[in-house]
């Protein structure tokens, strides 16, 4: 933690992980895009440890491929409760080699 | 599957494996369901294993469990941006078998534990996510529905060992949604290094291990800690903070981890290592007040799902194994006495936990989470002052020590009134006592 800012792309980290992506069947969904458009905090774009939420002008784009299945996005969306959160189908998703 | 089981255990983490093993060993017909490819594929831990809890379940586990290093030295670091003030405790007493604490790698460890569960006679089915609990008209839990065709399976008792997010307990209304104040998000990485490099870097040999717990400015004022643990030929490094704090910050969890790794006191320990995995997981840290109802007609909750983590002492897996074992023992006893798995009878589980270290310890620290949350100076101001003071006292620069002491004292007073300082000391003493 030196004074210089440490920049990091989360993709470089996720690249080390093993996933079995359930194509076309995202396990997490935003319930109502309009709510995200008006959401003032948009903390999902900061708190998700896999950077799955990306803020755009009029919406938030969720891509679950790199999801670590932690649950953070669901717990922190307190104002709108706008995250429909399930585990992936059995066998799919992140496969921790070490954990 | 039209078969009926005595008990279904949902989840094959620390608590589920402890429960399923104990139940199967007693001869009950047990089905264990796990959504991961194998037991451990979804699980994240630091990880320190506390021998006692496992020893009560599998006494000779040391002969075959995949253990990394037994811990002979514990370091606690209070950090600011450039330095740390630390206490190190190392003792040759920790080198006398049977060892008390080990580092482990969860994916490997859980796989081993799961093999023991199968050996004990349970039917273990992986790659299967339980969708909902099946209940009769009176609300009694009578089985589960899984994400496979013909997905209804019945049992006299369902044990929820499905971890901190427990979709099942939430959907069934047994537990509310997690409060961001009651859970921490931890991110961690594993870095591989040659065994001899780790041993010379940490001044250890053979299977000896060192663990470092870190606090202070590394968490940017958020309630949380960092850690660095030595495994056989790898190092686990991570940081975790309360979600309620993450919510009010602009720093991402991976930036926080990156900054910790770049700290001038941490970076040399990781130098040259190869990062092979990045993981994240929630930790229930609400303590005693956050424990939900943990039993009812046809069901019990064990482990993280019941919020059984002692955050002050970084204990979770042992509480998971202990609650899993005690839940199993309660069911076995009721079964033998021919009693139903009703809420009234399963109340015995809660009573036994009340009498065990699990609830006693959680009760002891019940007010600490709140206290630290309301007193952020413990996490920012004090670590900085402590480090500044140590630096001032140790630097030889021609100024006399008494003047330096006065400056330090003034530094503390400037940041906090005398009453504030005394009050803090008292609050901390009350909470840890
Ligand atoms: C970074 C970190 C560091 C930690 N360090 C330590 C430490 O050093 N020492 C310590 O003792 N504890 C530590 N803990 C806490 C410890 O990891 C947990 O307390 C422990 O793993 C809890 O065990 P569990 O069985 O309750 O839950 P888990 O281990 O999370 O297991 C739950 C299981 O249920 C499965 N599951 C969930 N839902 C379903 C479903 N619907 N259908 C099928 N399967 C399902 C999951 O896939 C998983 O295998 C740490 C935790 C973290 C995150
Ligand atoms: S916090 Fe919730 S409502 Fe706000 S942008 Fe994120 S998902 Fe949408
Ligand atoms: S579960 Fe965790 S990793 Fe997955 S999208 Fe939500 S916050 Fe990100």
mmCIF file of N, CA, C and O in Angstrom, chain B residues 341-420:
data_model
loop_
_atom_site.group_PDB
_atom_site.id
_atom_site.type_symbol
_atom_site.label_atom_id
_atom_site.label_comp_id
_atom_site.label_asym_id
_atom_site.label_seq_id
_atom_site.Cartn_x
_atom_site.Cartn_y
_atom_site.Cartn_z
ATOM 1 N N UNK B 341 -38.951 -35.951 14.619
ATOM 2 C CA UNK B 341 -38.052 -34.816 14.367
ATOM 3 C C UNK B 341 -38.881 -33.523 14.388
ATOM 4 O O UNK B 341 -38.928 -32.765 13.420
ATOM 5 N N UNK B 342 -39.553 -33.286 15.491
ATOM 6 C CA UNK B 342 -40.409 -32.106 15.615
ATOM 7 C C UNK B 342 -39.624 -30.958 16.241
ATOM 8 O O UNK B 342 -38.576 -31.169 16.850
ATOM 9 N N UNK B 343 -40.164 -29.758 16.081
ATOM 10 C CA UNK B 343 -39.496 -28.586 16.655
ATOM 11 C C UNK B 343 -39.290 -28.783 18.157
ATOM 12 O O UNK B 343 -38.211 -28.500 18.686
ATOM 13 N N UNK B 344 -40.311 -29.294 18.829
ATOM 14 C CA UNK B 344 -40.219 -29.455 20.280
ATOM 15 C C UNK B 344 -39.053 -30.361 20.654
ATOM 16 O O UNK B 344 -38.296 -30.069 21.587
ATOM 17 N N UNK B 345 -38.891 -31.450 19.889
ATOM 18 C CA UNK B 345 -37.799 -32.369 20.220
ATOM 19 C C UNK B 345 -36.433 -31.844 19.768
ATOM 20 O O UNK B 345 -35.423 -32.053 20.435
ATOM 21 N N UNK B 346 -36.417 -31.166 18.620
ATOM 22 C CA UNK B 346 -35.133 -30.671 18.094
ATOM 23 C C UNK B 346 -34.606 -29.465 18.882
ATOM 24 O O UNK B 346 -33.458 -29.056 18.708
ATOM 25 N N UNK B 347 -35.443 -28.924 19.770
ATOM 26 C CA UNK B 347 -34.984 -27.829 20.639
ATOM 27 C C UNK B 347 -33.755 -28.257 21.443
ATOM 28 O O UNK B 347 -32.954 -27.432 21.878
ATOM 29 N N UNK B 348 -33.622 -29.553 21.593
ATOM 30 C CA UNK B 348 -32.469 -30.110 22.295
ATOM 31 C C UNK B 348 -31.153 -29.679 21.631
ATOM 32 O O UNK B 348 -30.132 -29.482 22.297
ATOM 33 N N UNK B 349 -31.193 -29.527 20.317
ATOM 34 C CA UNK B 349 -29.996 -29.088 19.562
ATOM 35 C C UNK B 349 -29.545 -27.707 20.051
ATOM 36 O O UNK B 349 -28.382 -27.492 20.373
ATOM 37 N N UNK B 350 -30.470 -26.780 20.125
ATOM 38 C CA UNK B 350 -30.128 -25.435 20.573
ATOM 39 C C UNK B 350 -29.615 -25.458 22.015
ATOM 40 O O UNK B 350 -28.643 -24.789 22.373
ATOM 41 N N UNK B 351 -30.266 -26.293 22.826
ATOM 42 C CA UNK B 351 -29.852 -26.353 24.222
ATOM 43 C C UNK B 351 -28.403 -26.828 24.323
ATOM 44 O O UNK B 351 -27.604 -26.307 25.085
ATOM 45 N N UNK B 352 -28.091 -27.843 23.510
ATOM 46 C CA UNK B 352 -26.713 -28.368 23.547
ATOM 47 C C UNK B 352 -25.705 -27.340 23.049
ATOM 48 O O UNK B 352 -24.589 -27.288 23.536
ATOM 49 N N UNK B 353 -26.108 -26.567 22.053
ATOM 50 C CA UNK B 353 -25.189 -25.520 21.576
ATOM 51 C C UNK B 353 -24.990 -24.470 22.655
ATOM 52 O O UNK B 353 -23.891 -23.951 22.846
ATOM 53 N N UNK B 354 -26.075 -24.139 23.363
ATOM 54 C CA UNK B 354 -25.968 -23.164 24.458
ATOM 55 C C UNK B 354 -24.943 -23.608 25.496
ATOM 56 O O UNK B 354 -24.244 -22.790 26.073
ATOM 57 N N UNK B 355 -24.876 -24.921 25.707
ATOM 58 C CA UNK B 355 -23.946 -25.450 26.708
ATOM 59 C C UNK B 355 -22.541 -25.644 26.157
ATOM 60 O O UNK B 355 -21.634 -26.044 26.886
ATOM 61 N N UNK B 356 -22.344 -25.428 24.870
ATOM 62 C CA UNK B 356 -21.034 -25.686 24.264
ATOM 63 C C UNK B 356 -20.256 -24.382 24.096
ATOM 64 O O UNK B 356 -20.787 -23.290 24.284
ATOM 65 N N UNK B 357 -19.013 -24.501 23.680
ATOM 66 C CA UNK B 357 -18.191 -23.302 23.460
ATOM 67 C C UNK B 357 -18.765 -22.425 22.357
ATOM 68 O O UNK B 357 -18.514 -21.217 22.322
ATOM 69 N N UNK B 358 -19.541 -23.016 21.457
ATOM 70 C CA UNK B 358 -20.052 -22.265 20.308
ATOM 71 C C UNK B 358 -20.832 -21.043 20.768
ATOM 72 O O UNK B 358 -20.480 -19.899 20.466
ATOM 73 N N UNK B 359 -21.894 -21.258 21.516
ATOM 74 C CA UNK B 359 -22.719 -20.134 21.951
ATOM 75 C C UNK B 359 -22.042 -19.347 23.073
ATOM 76 O O UNK B 359 -22.118 -18.114 23.119
ATOM 77 N N UNK B 360 -21.333 -20.056 23.936
ATOM 78 C CA UNK B 360 -20.663 -19.337 25.037
ATOM 79 C C UNK B 360 -19.693 -18.301 24.491
ATOM 80 O O UNK B 360 -19.656 -17.158 24.948
ATOM 81 N N UNK B 361 -18.890 -18.688 23.487
ATOM 82 C CA UNK B 361 -17.919 -17.741 22.926
ATOM 83 C C UNK B 361 -18.620 -16.612 22.170
ATOM 84 O O UNK B 361 -18.233 -15.452 22.270
ATOM 85 N N UNK B 362 -19.643 -16.954 21.405
ATOM 86 C CA UNK B 362 -20.331 -15.911 20.637
ATOM 87 C C UNK B 362 -20.991 -14.905 21.580
ATOM 88 O O UNK B 362 -21.045 -13.709 21.305
ATOM 89 N N UNK B 363 -21.483 -15.403 22.705
ATOM 90 C CA UNK B 363 -22.112 -14.528 23.692
ATOM 91 C C UNK B 363 -21.084 -13.583 24.295
ATOM 92 O O UNK B 363 -21.349 -12.398 24.486
ATOM 93 N N UNK B 364 -19.919 -14.116 24.572
ATOM 94 C CA UNK B 364 -18.848 -13.330 25.192
ATOM 95 C C UNK B 364 -18.528 -12.081 24.368
ATOM 96 O O UNK B 364 -18.278 -11.013 24.917
ATOM 97 N N UNK B 365 -18.536 -12.207 23.051
ATOM 98 C CA UNK B 365 -18.157 -11.072 22.207
ATOM 99 C C UNK B 365 -19.353 -10.406 21.543
ATOM 100 O O UNK B 365 -19.214 -9.744 20.525
ATOM 101 N N UNK B 366 -20.542 -10.591 22.145
ATOM 102 C CA UNK B 366 -21.755 -10.173 21.432
ATOM 103 C C UNK B 366 -21.800 -8.680 21.084
ATOM 104 O O UNK B 366 -22.414 -8.302 20.096
ATOM 105 N N UNK B 367 -21.120 -7.839 21.869
ATOM 106 C CA UNK B 367 -21.212 -6.400 21.602
ATOM 107 C C UNK B 367 -20.039 -5.832 20.820
ATOM 108 O O UNK B 367 -20.022 -4.671 20.470
ATOM 109 N N UNK B 368 -19.056 -6.674 20.535
ATOM 110 C CA UNK B 368 -17.854 -6.163 19.881
ATOM 111 C C UNK B 368 -18.092 -5.647 18.459
ATOM 112 O O UNK B 368 -17.585 -4.587 18.100
ATOM 113 N N UNK B 369 -18.853 -6.384 17.624
ATOM 114 C CA UNK B 369 -19.054 -5.883 16.258
ATOM 115 C C UNK B 369 -19.629 -4.468 16.246
ATOM 116 O O UNK B 369 -19.131 -3.588 15.545
ATOM 117 N N UNK B 370 -20.621 -4.230 17.085
ATOM 118 C CA UNK B 370 -21.268 -2.919 17.175
ATOM 119 C C UNK B 370 -20.267 -1.859 17.637
ATOM 120 O O UNK B 370 -20.175 -0.778 17.084
ATOM 121 N N UNK B 371 -19.499 -2.231 18.630
ATOM 122 C CA UNK B 371 -18.539 -1.298 19.217
ATOM 123 C C UNK B 371 -17.536 -0.811 18.177
ATOM 124 O O UNK B 371 -17.300 0.377 18.028
ATOM 125 N N UNK B 372 -16.952 -1.741 17.444
ATOM 126 C CA UNK B 372 -15.939 -1.352 16.469
ATOM 127 C C UNK B 372 -16.566 -0.572 15.325
ATOM 128 O O UNK B 372 -15.965 0.343 14.781
ATOM 129 N N UNK B 373 -17.792 -0.946 15.007
ATOM 130 C CA UNK B 373 -18.467 -0.255 13.929
ATOM 131 C C UNK B 373 -18.673 1.222 14.272
ATOM 132 O O UNK B 373 -18.582 2.095 13.424
ATOM 133 N N UNK B 374 -18.942 1.496 15.539
ATOM 134 C CA UNK B 374 -19.208 2.871 15.949
ATOM 135 C C UNK B 374 -17.952 3.637 16.359
ATOM 136 O O UNK B 374 -18.020 4.789 16.748
ATOM 137 N N UNK B 375 -16.818 2.978 16.322
ATOM 138 C CA UNK B 375 -15.593 3.617 16.788
ATOM 139 C C UNK B 375 -14.456 3.371 15.800
ATOM 140 O O UNK B 375 -13.534 2.614 16.062
ATOM 141 N N UNK B 376 -14.545 4.013 14.681
ATOM 142 C CA UNK B 376 -13.596 3.744 13.608
ATOM 143 C C UNK B 376 -12.149 4.145 13.943
ATOM 144 O O UNK B 376 -11.222 3.768 13.246
ATOM 145 N N UNK B 377 -11.978 4.931 15.029
ATOM 146 C CA UNK B 377 -10.615 5.336 15.378
ATOM 147 C C UNK B 377 -9.723 4.138 15.683
ATOM 148 O O UNK B 377 -8.512 4.203 15.544
ATOM 149 N N UNK B 378 -10.338 3.022 16.086
ATOM 150 C CA UNK B 378 -9.542 1.830 16.350
ATOM 151 C C UNK B 378 -8.873 1.320 15.066
ATOM 152 O O UNK B 378 -7.904 0.604 15.098
ATOM 153 N N UNK B 379 -9.466 1.668 13.949
ATOM 154 C CA UNK B 379 -8.995 1.119 12.684
ATOM 155 C C UNK B 379 -8.119 2.090 11.903
ATOM 156 O O UNK B 379 -7.408 1.703 11.005
ATOM 157 N N UNK B 380 -8.220 3.367 12.209
ATOM 158 C CA UNK B 380 -7.482 4.347 11.403
ATOM 159 C C UNK B 380 -6.520 5.167 12.255
ATOM 160 O O UNK B 380 -5.310 5.062 12.136
ATOM 161 N N UNK B 381 -7.065 5.960 13.168
ATOM 162 C CA UNK B 381 -6.244 6.877 13.942
ATOM 163 C C UNK B 381 -5.194 6.141 14.767
ATOM 164 O O UNK B 381 -4.010 6.467 14.733
ATOM 165 N N UNK B 382 -5.628 5.150 15.529
ATOM 166 C CA UNK B 382 -4.691 4.490 16.431
ATOM 167 C C UNK B 382 -3.566 3.766 15.704
ATOM 168 O O UNK B 382 -2.404 3.909 16.085
ATOM 169 N N UNK B 383 -3.881 2.976 14.673
ATOM 170 C CA UNK B 383 -2.772 2.327 13.964
ATOM 171 C C UNK B 383 -1.741 3.328 13.457
ATOM 172 O O UNK B 383 -0.542 3.120 13.558
ATOM 173 N N UNK B 384 -2.228 4.440 12.964
ATOM 174 C CA UNK B 384 -1.301 5.431 12.429
ATOM 175 C C UNK B 384 -0.443 6.034 13.546
ATOM 176 O O UNK B 384 0.779 6.145 13.419
ATOM 177 N N UNK B 385 -1.103 6.391 14.637
ATOM 178 C CA UNK B 385 -0.364 6.990 15.752
ATOM 179 C C UNK B 385 0.662 6.008 16.313
ATOM 180 O O UNK B 385 1.790 6.373 16.620
ATOM 181 N N UNK B 386 0.257 4.759 16.395
ATOM 182 C CA UNK B 386 1.134 3.720 16.932
ATOM 183 C C UNK B 386 2.379 3.604 16.062
ATOM 184 O O UNK B 386 3.504 3.550 16.549
ATOM 185 N N UNK B 387 2.180 3.569 14.768
ATOM 186 C CA UNK B 387 3.307 3.432 13.855
ATOM 187 C C UNK B 387 4.188 4.678 13.882
ATOM 188 O O UNK B 387 5.411 4.587 13.871
ATOM 189 N N UNK B 388 3.556 5.848 13.941
ATOM 190 C CA UNK B 388 4.330 7.080 13.990
ATOM 191 C C UNK B 388 5.172 7.126 15.260
ATOM 192 O O UNK B 388 6.333 7.521 15.254
ATOM 193 N N UNK B 389 4.560 6.678 16.368
ATOM 194 C CA UNK B 389 5.265 6.703 17.655
ATOM 195 C C UNK B 389 6.464 5.775 17.626
ATOM 196 O O UNK B 389 7.555 6.126 18.077
ATOM 197 N N UNK B 390 6.254 4.559 17.101
ATOM 198 C CA UNK B 390 7.349 3.589 17.059
ATOM 199 C C UNK B 390 8.493 4.145 16.219
ATOM 200 O O UNK B 390 9.664 4.040 16.576
ATOM 201 N N UNK B 391 8.120 4.766 15.127
ATOM 202 C CA UNK B 391 9.141 5.323 14.242
ATOM 203 C C UNK B 391 9.931 6.423 14.974
ATOM 204 O O UNK B 391 11.159 6.434 14.968
ATOM 205 N N UNK B 392 9.190 7.287 15.644
ATOM 206 C CA UNK B 392 9.837 8.404 16.335
ATOM 207 C C UNK B 392 10.776 7.908 17.430
ATOM 208 O O UNK B 392 11.893 8.403 17.582
ATOM 209 N N UNK B 393 10.351 6.902 18.199
ATOM 210 C CA UNK B 393 11.160 6.420 19.316
ATOM 211 C C UNK B 393 12.409 5.687 18.831
ATOM 212 O O UNK B 393 13.440 5.690 19.479
ATOM 213 N N UNK B 394 12.317 5.028 17.695
ATOM 214 C CA UNK B 394 13.429 4.193 17.250
ATOM 215 C C UNK B 394 14.437 4.955 16.394
ATOM 216 O O UNK B 394 15.570 4.559 16.271
ATOM 217 N N UNK B 395 13.971 6.030 15.804
ATOM 218 C CA UNK B 395 14.864 6.811 14.960
ATOM 219 C C UNK B 395 15.832 7.600 15.849
ATOM 220 O O UNK B 395 15.398 8.305 16.758
ATOM 221 N N UNK B 396 17.116 7.450 15.614
ATOM 222 C CA UNK B 396 18.105 8.171 16.410
ATOM 223 C C UNK B 396 18.487 9.439 15.658
ATOM 224 O O UNK B 396 19.089 9.387 14.594
ATOM 225 N N UNK B 397 18.050 10.579 16.200
ATOM 226 C CA UNK B 397 18.221 11.804 15.430
ATOM 227 C C UNK B 397 18.637 12.987 16.296
ATOM 228 O O UNK B 397 18.457 14.148 15.926
ATOM 229 N N UNK B 398 19.158 12.693 17.494
ATOM 230 C CA UNK B 398 19.656 13.781 18.329
ATOM 231 C C UNK B 398 18.622 14.370 19.263
ATOM 232 O O UNK B 398 18.951 15.126 20.168
ATOM 233 N N UNK B 399 17.337 14.029 19.078
ATOM 234 C CA UNK B 399 16.318 14.535 19.995
ATOM 235 C C UNK B 399 16.206 13.573 21.172
ATOM 236 O O UNK B 399 16.257 12.352 20.993
ATOM 237 N N UNK B 400 16.044 14.118 22.392
ATOM 238 C CA UNK B 400 15.985 13.235 23.553
ATOM 239 C C UNK B 400 14.651 12.506 23.630
ATOM 240 O O UNK B 400 13.633 12.963 23.115
ATOM 241 N N UNK B 401 14.659 11.349 24.297
ATOM 242 C CA UNK B 401 13.492 10.479 24.304
ATOM 243 C C UNK B 401 12.279 11.100 25.012
ATOM 244 O O UNK B 401 11.141 10.874 24.626
ATOM 245 N N UNK B 402 12.536 11.860 26.084
ATOM 246 C CA UNK B 402 11.412 12.435 26.808
ATOM 247 C C UNK B 402 10.624 13.417 25.928
ATOM 248 O O UNK B 402 9.390 13.402 25.925
ATOM 249 N N UNK B 403 11.348 14.217 25.167
ATOM 250 C CA UNK B 403 10.667 15.152 24.263
ATOM 251 C C UNK B 403 9.855 14.385 23.231
ATOM 252 O O UNK B 403 8.739 14.755 22.878
ATOM 253 N N UNK B 404 10.451 13.298 22.757
ATOM 254 C CA UNK B 404 9.724 12.493 21.776
ATOM 255 C C UNK B 404 8.431 11.950 22.378
ATOM 256 O O UNK B 404 7.384 11.980 21.750
ATOM 257 N N UNK B 405 8.536 11.461 23.623
ATOM 258 C CA UNK B 405 7.348 10.919 24.284
ATOM 259 C C UNK B 405 6.257 11.973 24.390
ATOM 260 O O UNK B 405 5.088 11.698 24.172
ATOM 261 N N UNK B 406 6.684 13.188 24.741
ATOM 262 C CA UNK B 406 5.732 14.288 24.864
ATOM 263 C C UNK B 406 5.027 14.542 23.534
ATOM 264 O O UNK B 406 3.819 14.738 23.482
ATOM 265 N N UNK B 407 5.827 14.522 22.457
ATOM 266 C CA UNK B 407 5.256 14.738 21.122
ATOM 267 C C UNK B 407 4.220 13.660 20.800
ATOM 268 O O UNK B 407 3.153 13.930 20.262
ATOM 269 N N UNK B 408 4.571 12.433 21.128
ATOM 270 C CA UNK B 408 3.673 11.320 20.840
ATOM 271 C C UNK B 408 2.362 11.492 21.608
ATOM 272 O O UNK B 408 1.270 11.362 21.061
ATOM 273 N N UNK B 409 2.515 11.823 22.897
ATOM 274 C CA UNK B 409 1.346 12.016 23.731
ATOM 275 C C UNK B 409 0.469 13.126 23.161
ATOM 276 O O UNK B 409 -0.748 12.993 23.047
ATOM 277 N N UNK B 410 1.123 14.211 22.716
ATOM 278 C CA UNK B 410 0.380 15.319 22.124
ATOM 279 C C UNK B 410 -0.342 14.855 20.858
ATOM 280 O O UNK B 410 -1.464 15.259 20.590
ATOM 281 N N UNK B 411 0.328 13.984 20.097
ATOM 282 C CA UNK B 411 -0.260 13.445 18.867
ATOM 283 C C UNK B 411 -1.563 12.720 19.161
ATOM 284 O O UNK B 411 -2.586 12.928 18.507
ATOM 285 N N UNK B 412 -1.544 11.877 20.204
ATOM 286 C CA UNK B 412 -2.756 11.143 20.562
ATOM 287 C C UNK B 412 -3.855 12.104 21.012
ATOM 288 O O UNK B 412 -4.999 11.987 20.634
ATOM 289 N N UNK B 413 -3.441 13.103 21.847
ATOM 290 C CA UNK B 413 -4.403 14.065 22.375
ATOM 291 C C UNK B 413 -5.027 14.898 21.267
ATOM 292 O O UNK B 413 -6.203 15.250 21.318
ATOM 293 N N UNK B 414 -4.205 15.202 20.250
ATOM 294 C CA UNK B 414 -4.707 16.042 19.160
ATOM 295 C C UNK B 414 -5.792 15.322 18.382
ATOM 296 O O UNK B 414 -6.763 15.928 17.942
ATOM 297 N N UNK B 415 -5.627 14.016 18.234
ATOM 298 C CA UNK B 415 -6.596 13.246 17.464
ATOM 299 C C UNK B 415 -7.825 12.906 18.289
ATOM 300 O O UNK B 415 -8.887 12.638 17.767
ATOM 301 N N UNK B 416 -7.675 12.861 19.582
ATOM 302 C CA UNK B 416 -8.736 12.357 20.418
ATOM 303 C C UNK B 416 -8.592 13.007 21.786
ATOM 304 O O UNK B 416 -7.482 13.114 22.303
ATOM 305 N N UNK B 417 -9.684 13.425 22.385
ATOM 306 C CA UNK B 417 -9.605 14.044 23.705
ATOM 307 C C UNK B 417 -9.195 13.004 24.741
ATOM 308 O O UNK B 417 -9.276 11.809 24.507
ATOM 309 N N UNK B 418 -8.756 13.489 25.888
ATOM 310 C CA UNK B 418 -8.337 12.564 26.933
ATOM 311 C C UNK B 418 -9.494 11.654 27.332
ATOM 312 O O UNK B 418 -9.333 10.452 27.504
ATOM 313 N N UNK B 419 -10.677 12.241 27.455
ATOM 314 C CA UNK B 419 -11.843 11.421 27.804
ATOM 315 C C UNK B 419 -12.113 10.389 26.713
ATOM 316 O O UNK B 419 -12.483 9.260 26.989
ATOM 317 N N UNK B 420 -11.908 10.812 25.477
ATOM 318 C CA UNK B 420 -12.090 9.892 24.356
ATOM 319 C C UNK B 420 -11.141 8.716 24.467
ATOM 320 O O UNK B 420 -11.531 7.561 24.340
#
